Short mmCIF file of C-alpha atoms in Angstrom, two decimals:
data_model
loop_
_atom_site.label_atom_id
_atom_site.label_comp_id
_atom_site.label_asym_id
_atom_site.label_seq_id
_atom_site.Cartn_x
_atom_site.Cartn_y
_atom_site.Cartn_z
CA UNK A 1 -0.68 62.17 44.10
CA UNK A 2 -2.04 64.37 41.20
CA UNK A 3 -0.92 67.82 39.45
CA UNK A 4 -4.04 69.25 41.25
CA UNK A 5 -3.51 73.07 41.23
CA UNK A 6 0.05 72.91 40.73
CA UNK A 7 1.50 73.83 44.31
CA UNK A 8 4.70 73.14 45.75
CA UNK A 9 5.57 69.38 47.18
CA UNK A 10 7.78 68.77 50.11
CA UNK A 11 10.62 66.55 49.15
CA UNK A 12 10.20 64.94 52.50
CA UNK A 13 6.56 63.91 51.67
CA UNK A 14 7.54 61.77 49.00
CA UNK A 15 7.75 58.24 49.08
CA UNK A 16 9.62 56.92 46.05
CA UNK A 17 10.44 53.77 44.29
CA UNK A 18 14.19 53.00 43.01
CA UNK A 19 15.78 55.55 39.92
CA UNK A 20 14.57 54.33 37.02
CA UNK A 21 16.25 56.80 34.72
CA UNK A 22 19.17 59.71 34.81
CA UNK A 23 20.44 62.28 32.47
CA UNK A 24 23.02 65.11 32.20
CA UNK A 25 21.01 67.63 35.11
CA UNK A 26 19.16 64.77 37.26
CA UNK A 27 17.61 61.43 37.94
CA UNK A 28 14.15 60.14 37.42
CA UNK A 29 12.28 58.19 40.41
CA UNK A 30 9.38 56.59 40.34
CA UNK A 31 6.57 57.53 43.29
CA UNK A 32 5.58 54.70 45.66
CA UNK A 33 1.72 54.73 44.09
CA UNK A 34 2.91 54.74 40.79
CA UNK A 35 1.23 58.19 40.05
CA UNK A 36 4.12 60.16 38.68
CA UNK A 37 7.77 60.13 38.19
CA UNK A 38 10.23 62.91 40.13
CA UNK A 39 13.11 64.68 38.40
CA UNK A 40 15.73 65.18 40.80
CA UNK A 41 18.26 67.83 40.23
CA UNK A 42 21.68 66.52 40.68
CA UNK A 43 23.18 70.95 41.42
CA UNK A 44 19.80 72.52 42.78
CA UNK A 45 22.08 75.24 42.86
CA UNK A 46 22.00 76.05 39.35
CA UNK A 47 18.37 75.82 39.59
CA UNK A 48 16.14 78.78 38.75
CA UNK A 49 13.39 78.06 41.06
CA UNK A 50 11.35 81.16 39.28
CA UNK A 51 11.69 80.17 36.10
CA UNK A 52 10.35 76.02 36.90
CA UNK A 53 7.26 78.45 38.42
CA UNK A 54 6.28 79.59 35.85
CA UNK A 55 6.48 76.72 33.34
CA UNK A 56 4.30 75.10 36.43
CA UNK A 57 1.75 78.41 35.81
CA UNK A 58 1.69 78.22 32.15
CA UNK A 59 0.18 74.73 32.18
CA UNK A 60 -2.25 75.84 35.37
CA UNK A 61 -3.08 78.76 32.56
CA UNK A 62 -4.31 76.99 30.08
CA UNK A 63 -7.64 75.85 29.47
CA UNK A 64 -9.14 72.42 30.46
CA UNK A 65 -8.73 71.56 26.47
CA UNK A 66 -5.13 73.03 25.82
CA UNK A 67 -4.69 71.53 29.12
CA UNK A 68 -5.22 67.93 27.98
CA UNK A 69 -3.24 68.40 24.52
CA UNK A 70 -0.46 69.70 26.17
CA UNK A 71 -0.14 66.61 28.70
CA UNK A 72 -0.53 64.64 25.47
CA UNK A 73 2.43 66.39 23.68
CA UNK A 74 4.84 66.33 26.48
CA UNK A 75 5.96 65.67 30.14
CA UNK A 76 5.32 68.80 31.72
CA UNK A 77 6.73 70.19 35.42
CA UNK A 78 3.69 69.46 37.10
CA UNK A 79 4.59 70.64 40.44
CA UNK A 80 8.46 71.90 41.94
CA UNK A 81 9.52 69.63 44.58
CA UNK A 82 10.82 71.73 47.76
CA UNK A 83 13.21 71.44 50.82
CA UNK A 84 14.43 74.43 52.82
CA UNK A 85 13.52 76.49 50.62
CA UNK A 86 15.47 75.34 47.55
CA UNK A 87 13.67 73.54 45.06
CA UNK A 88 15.23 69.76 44.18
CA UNK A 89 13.32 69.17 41.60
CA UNK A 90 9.39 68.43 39.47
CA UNK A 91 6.70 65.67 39.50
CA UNK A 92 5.74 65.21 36.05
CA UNK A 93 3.46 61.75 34.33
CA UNK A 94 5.10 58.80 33.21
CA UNK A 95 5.26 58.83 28.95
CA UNK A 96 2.19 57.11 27.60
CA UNK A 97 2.25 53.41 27.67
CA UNK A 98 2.35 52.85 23.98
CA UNK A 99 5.15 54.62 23.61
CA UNK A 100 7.25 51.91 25.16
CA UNK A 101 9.10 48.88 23.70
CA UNK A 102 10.20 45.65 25.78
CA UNK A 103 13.87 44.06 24.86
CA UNK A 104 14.20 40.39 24.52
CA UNK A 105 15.70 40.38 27.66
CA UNK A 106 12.49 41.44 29.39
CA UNK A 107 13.55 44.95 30.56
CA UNK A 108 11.26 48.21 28.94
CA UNK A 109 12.61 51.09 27.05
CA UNK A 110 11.32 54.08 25.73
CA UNK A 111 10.62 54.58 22.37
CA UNK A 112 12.98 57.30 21.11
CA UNK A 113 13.33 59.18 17.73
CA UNK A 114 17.42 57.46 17.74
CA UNK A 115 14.62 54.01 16.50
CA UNK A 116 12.93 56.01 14.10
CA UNK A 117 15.99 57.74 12.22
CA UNK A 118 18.48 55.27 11.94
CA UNK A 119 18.49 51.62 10.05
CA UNK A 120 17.04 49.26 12.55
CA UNK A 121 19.26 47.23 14.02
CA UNK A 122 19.41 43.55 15.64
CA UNK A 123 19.30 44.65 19.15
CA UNK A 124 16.43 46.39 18.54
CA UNK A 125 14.68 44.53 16.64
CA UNK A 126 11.12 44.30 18.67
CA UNK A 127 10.41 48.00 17.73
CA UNK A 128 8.09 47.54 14.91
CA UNK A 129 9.32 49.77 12.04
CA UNK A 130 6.73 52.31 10.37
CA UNK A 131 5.32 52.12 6.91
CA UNK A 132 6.82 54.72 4.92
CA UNK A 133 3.08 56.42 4.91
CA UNK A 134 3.72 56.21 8.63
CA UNK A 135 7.05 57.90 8.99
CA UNK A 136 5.54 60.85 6.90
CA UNK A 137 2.66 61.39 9.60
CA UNK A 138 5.15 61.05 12.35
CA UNK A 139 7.07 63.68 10.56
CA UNK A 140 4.35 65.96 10.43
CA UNK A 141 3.42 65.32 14.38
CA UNK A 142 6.56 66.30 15.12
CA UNK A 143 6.43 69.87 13.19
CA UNK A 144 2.99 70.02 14.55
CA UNK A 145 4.20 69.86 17.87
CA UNK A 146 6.66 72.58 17.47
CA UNK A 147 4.07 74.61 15.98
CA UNK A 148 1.47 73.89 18.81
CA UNK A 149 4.27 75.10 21.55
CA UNK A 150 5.65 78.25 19.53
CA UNK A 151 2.08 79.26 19.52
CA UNK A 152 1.74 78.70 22.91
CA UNK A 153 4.89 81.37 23.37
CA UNK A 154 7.16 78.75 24.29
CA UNK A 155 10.82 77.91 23.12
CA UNK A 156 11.56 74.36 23.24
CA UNK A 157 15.72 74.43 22.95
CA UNK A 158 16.78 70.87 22.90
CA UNK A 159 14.93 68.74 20.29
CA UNK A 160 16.82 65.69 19.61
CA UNK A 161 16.87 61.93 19.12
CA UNK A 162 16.59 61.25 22.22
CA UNK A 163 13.68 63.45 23.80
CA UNK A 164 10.94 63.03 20.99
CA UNK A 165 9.48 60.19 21.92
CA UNK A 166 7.03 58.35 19.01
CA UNK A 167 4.08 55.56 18.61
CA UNK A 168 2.11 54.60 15.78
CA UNK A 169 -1.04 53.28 18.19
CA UNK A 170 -3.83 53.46 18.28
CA UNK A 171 -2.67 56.46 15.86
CA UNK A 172 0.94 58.07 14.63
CA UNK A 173 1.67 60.72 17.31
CA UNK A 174 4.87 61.96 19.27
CA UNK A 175 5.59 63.00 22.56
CA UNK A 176 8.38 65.63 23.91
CA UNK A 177 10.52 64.66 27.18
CA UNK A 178 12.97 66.94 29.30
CA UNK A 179 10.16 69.83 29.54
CA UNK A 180 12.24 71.33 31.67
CA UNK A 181 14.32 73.06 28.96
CA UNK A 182 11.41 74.62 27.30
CA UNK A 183 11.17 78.51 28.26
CA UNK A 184 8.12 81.00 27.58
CA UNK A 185 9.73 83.69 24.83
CA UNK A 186 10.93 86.38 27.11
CA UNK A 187 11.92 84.28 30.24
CA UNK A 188 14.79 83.06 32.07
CA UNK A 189 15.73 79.18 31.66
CA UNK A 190 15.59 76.65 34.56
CA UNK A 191 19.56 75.66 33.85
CA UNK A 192 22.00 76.33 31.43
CA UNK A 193 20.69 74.85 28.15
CA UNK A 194 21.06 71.38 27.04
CA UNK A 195 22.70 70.00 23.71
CA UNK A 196 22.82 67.45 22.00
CA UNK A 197 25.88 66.46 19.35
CA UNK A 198 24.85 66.65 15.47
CA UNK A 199 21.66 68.48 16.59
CA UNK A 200 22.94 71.81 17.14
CA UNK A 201 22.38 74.84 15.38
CA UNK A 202 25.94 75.80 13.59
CA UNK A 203 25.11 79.65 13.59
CA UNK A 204 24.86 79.92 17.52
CA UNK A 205 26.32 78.69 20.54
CA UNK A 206 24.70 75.83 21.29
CA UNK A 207 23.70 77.30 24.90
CA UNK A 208 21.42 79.52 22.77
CA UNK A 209 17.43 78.88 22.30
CA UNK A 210 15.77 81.07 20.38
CA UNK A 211 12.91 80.12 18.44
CA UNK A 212 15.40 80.22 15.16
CA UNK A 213 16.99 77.88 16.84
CA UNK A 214 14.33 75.30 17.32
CA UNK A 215 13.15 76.21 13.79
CA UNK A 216 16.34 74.89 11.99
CA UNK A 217 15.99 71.53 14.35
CA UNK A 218 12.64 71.49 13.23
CA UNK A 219 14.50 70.84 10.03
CA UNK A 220 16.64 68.65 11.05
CA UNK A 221 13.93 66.20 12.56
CA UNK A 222 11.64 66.45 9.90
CA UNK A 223 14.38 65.35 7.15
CA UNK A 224 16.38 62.79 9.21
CA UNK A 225 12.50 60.89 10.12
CA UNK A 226 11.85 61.29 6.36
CA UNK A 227 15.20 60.24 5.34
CA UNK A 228 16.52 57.51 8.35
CA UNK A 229 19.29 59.29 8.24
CA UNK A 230 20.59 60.44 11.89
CA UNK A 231 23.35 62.91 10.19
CA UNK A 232 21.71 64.86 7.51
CA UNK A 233 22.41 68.33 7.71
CA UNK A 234 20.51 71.34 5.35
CA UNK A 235 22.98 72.51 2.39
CA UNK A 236 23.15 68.36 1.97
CA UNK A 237 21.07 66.04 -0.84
CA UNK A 238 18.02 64.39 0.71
CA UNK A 239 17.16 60.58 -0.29
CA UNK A 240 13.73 60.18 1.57
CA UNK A 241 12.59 56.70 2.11
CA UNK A 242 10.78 55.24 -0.70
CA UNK A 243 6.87 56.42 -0.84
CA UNK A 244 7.33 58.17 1.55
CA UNK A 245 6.41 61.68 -0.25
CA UNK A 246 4.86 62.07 -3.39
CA UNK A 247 5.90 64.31 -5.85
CA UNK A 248 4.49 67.46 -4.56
CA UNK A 249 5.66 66.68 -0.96
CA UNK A 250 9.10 65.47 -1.91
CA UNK A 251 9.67 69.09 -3.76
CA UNK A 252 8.61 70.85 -0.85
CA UNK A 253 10.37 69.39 1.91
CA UNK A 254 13.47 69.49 -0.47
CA UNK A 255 12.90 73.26 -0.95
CA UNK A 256 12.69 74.39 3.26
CA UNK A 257 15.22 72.09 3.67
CA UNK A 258 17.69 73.71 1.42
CA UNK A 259 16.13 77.43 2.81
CA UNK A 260 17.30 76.05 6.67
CA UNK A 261 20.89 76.34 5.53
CA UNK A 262 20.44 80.23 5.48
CA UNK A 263 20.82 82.60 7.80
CA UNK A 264 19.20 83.55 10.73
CA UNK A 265 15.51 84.61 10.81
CA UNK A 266 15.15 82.78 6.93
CA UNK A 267 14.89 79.55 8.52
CA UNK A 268 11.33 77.59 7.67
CA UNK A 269 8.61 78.20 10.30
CA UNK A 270 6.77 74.82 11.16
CA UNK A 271 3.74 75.90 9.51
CA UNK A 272 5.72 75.44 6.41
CA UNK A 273 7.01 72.30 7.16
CA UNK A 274 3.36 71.56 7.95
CA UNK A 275 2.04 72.37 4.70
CA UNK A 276 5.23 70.40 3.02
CA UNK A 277 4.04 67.19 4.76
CA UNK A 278 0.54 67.62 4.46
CA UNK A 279 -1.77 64.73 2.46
CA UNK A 280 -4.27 67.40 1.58
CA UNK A 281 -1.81 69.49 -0.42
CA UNK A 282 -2.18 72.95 -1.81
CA UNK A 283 -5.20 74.57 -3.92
CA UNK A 284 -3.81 77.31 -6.34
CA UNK A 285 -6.60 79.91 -6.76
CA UNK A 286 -6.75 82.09 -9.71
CA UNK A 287 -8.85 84.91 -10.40
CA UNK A 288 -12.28 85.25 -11.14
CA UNK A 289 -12.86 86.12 -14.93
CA UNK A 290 -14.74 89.12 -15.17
CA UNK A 291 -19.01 88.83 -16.44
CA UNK A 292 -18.77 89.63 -20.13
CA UNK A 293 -20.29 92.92 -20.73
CA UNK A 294 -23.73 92.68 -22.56
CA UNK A 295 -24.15 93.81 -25.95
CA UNK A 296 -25.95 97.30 -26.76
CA UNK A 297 -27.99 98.38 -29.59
CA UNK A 298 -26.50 101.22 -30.68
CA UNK A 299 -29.15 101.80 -33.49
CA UNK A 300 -31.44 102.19 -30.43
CA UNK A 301 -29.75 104.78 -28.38
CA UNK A 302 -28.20 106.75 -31.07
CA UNK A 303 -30.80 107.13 -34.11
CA UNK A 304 -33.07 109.51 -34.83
CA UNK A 305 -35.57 110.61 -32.24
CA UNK A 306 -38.55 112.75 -31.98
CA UNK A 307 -38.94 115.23 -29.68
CA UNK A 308 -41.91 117.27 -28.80
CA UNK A 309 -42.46 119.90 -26.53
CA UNK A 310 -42.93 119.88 -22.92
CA UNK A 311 -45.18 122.60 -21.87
CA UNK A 312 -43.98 123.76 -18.36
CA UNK A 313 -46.67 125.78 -16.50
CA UNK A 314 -45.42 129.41 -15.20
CA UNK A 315 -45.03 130.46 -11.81
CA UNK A 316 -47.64 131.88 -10.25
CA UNK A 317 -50.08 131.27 -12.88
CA UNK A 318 -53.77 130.68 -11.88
CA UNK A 319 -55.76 127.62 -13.19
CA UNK A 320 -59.27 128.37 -14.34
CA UNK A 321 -61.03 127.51 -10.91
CA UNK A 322 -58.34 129.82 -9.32
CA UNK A 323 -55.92 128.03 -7.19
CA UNK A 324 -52.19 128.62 -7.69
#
């Protein structure tokens, strides 16, 4: 099966494989051919059936190249999944491969943010670790990300440790789960908002999405991947992993994170964080000196002068052959 042009999918045409996943709102199968994974809703009743539509039609929107960097960034509701007229659920793609870890028990996990931000640990110690050059650019794919959606006119709502999914081959790069809870700015939300503990905005309910509110937990997981710290909260000290920013970055990110703690609507916009985390830095421009005037020779323009007469023919007068 394929997204193909995004149309509705009988639940009864689906042949599926055992759940290989559940959450809070539903349970993740596996097709029979492999193809793409099914998010079953555990209360279709608190479904919005409109509002999975038209995350389904935002994607079909898009051209063929936002089109492929959206599937790249995230597992998007590919297609609603029907039954007597309520829809059950979406088909979305599996996450990329690489973005996978296998225990030492044999079993494979997904590779989460929660093994990015915290001290690694002997139970997971098969997930290689990144440099600290490495956990700068993953910082900066995930503000990236944000960016890329908010541009796009969509709210994300829940970012947290675990639905930010991360790889560093064949380059550094992230990947967003539970697409479901995004919304386009404007629009009604498939279910009640998610949240997650210690990622919530303290100036809101944390049933509210706003794009404020993904802009101070764009804070929070640019700091806690720079840090590996899974609690830091703005208005608190950063200690970034060594080398991980130089001088001008480590002032920068310091600065927006401090300017997160404020209120609503001064919270840093991911552009920001975007420049903070940048390797190319910032170019101060000053202004252009102005040409030096050249020099004049006064003696030229205001000495003595002579003047003769200009002899100015009268009108009417006849020359000597007689024309006017």
């Amino acid at each position: 099966m394929s997204a193909g042009d995004g149309a509705d999918v009988a639940r009864t045409s689906l042949r599926l494989r055992d759940r290989i996943g559940s959450g809070g709102q539903g349970d993740v199968h596996a097709l029979a051919d492999g193809s793409m994974l099914f998010k079953e809703y555990k209360d279709p009743s608190r479904v919005n059936g409109a509002a999975l539509a038209d995350l389904v039609e935002f994607r079909q929107s898009l051209g063929q190249a936002d089109r492929n960097h959206l599937d790249s960034l995230a597992a998007w509701p590919l297609r609603r999944v029907v039954e007597g007229g309520r829809v059950l659920g979406f088909l979305m793609r599996r996450a990329p491969s690489e973005m996978t870890w296998r225990t030492a028990g044999g079993s494979t996990k997904l590779l989460e943010l929660q093994y990015l931000i915290r001290p690694p640990k002997p139970a997971w110690q098969e997930v290689a670790q990144p440099t600290p050059e490495q956990r700068r650019a993953l910082a900066l794919a995930c503000v990236e990300a944000v960016g890329w959606f908010h541009s796009a006119g969509l709210v994300i709502g829940d970012i947290s440790q675990a639905n930010v999914l991360w790889s560093l081959t064949p380059v550094t790069t992230v990947h967003f789960l539970d697409c479901d809870g995004f919304r386009r700015v404007g629009r009604a939300a498939v279910q009640a908002q998610a949240a997650t503990p210690d990622w919530n905005d303290p100036l809101v309910p944390s049933t509210e999405a706003t794009v404020d509110t993904d802009a101070y937990k764009t804070a929070l997981v640019a700091a806690r991947i720079v840090t590996r710290d899974p609690y830091v909260t703005p208005g608190k000290e950063l200690d970034p992993v060594a080398g991980c920013l130089n001088d001008r970055q480590d002032a920068a990110v310091r600065g927006l994170f401090s300017q997160a703690a404020g209120v609503r609507g001064s919270r840093p916009r991911p552009s920001e964080w975007q420049t903070a985390l940048s390797d190319r830095g910032t170019i101060t421009l000053t202004a252009a000196a102005p040409r030096p005037r050249p020099a004049i020779n006064h003696n030229v323009l205001d000495g003595a002068r002579s003047r003769t007469p200009i002899n100015l023919r009268a009108p009417g007068r006849r020359t000597d052959s007689g024309a006017l």
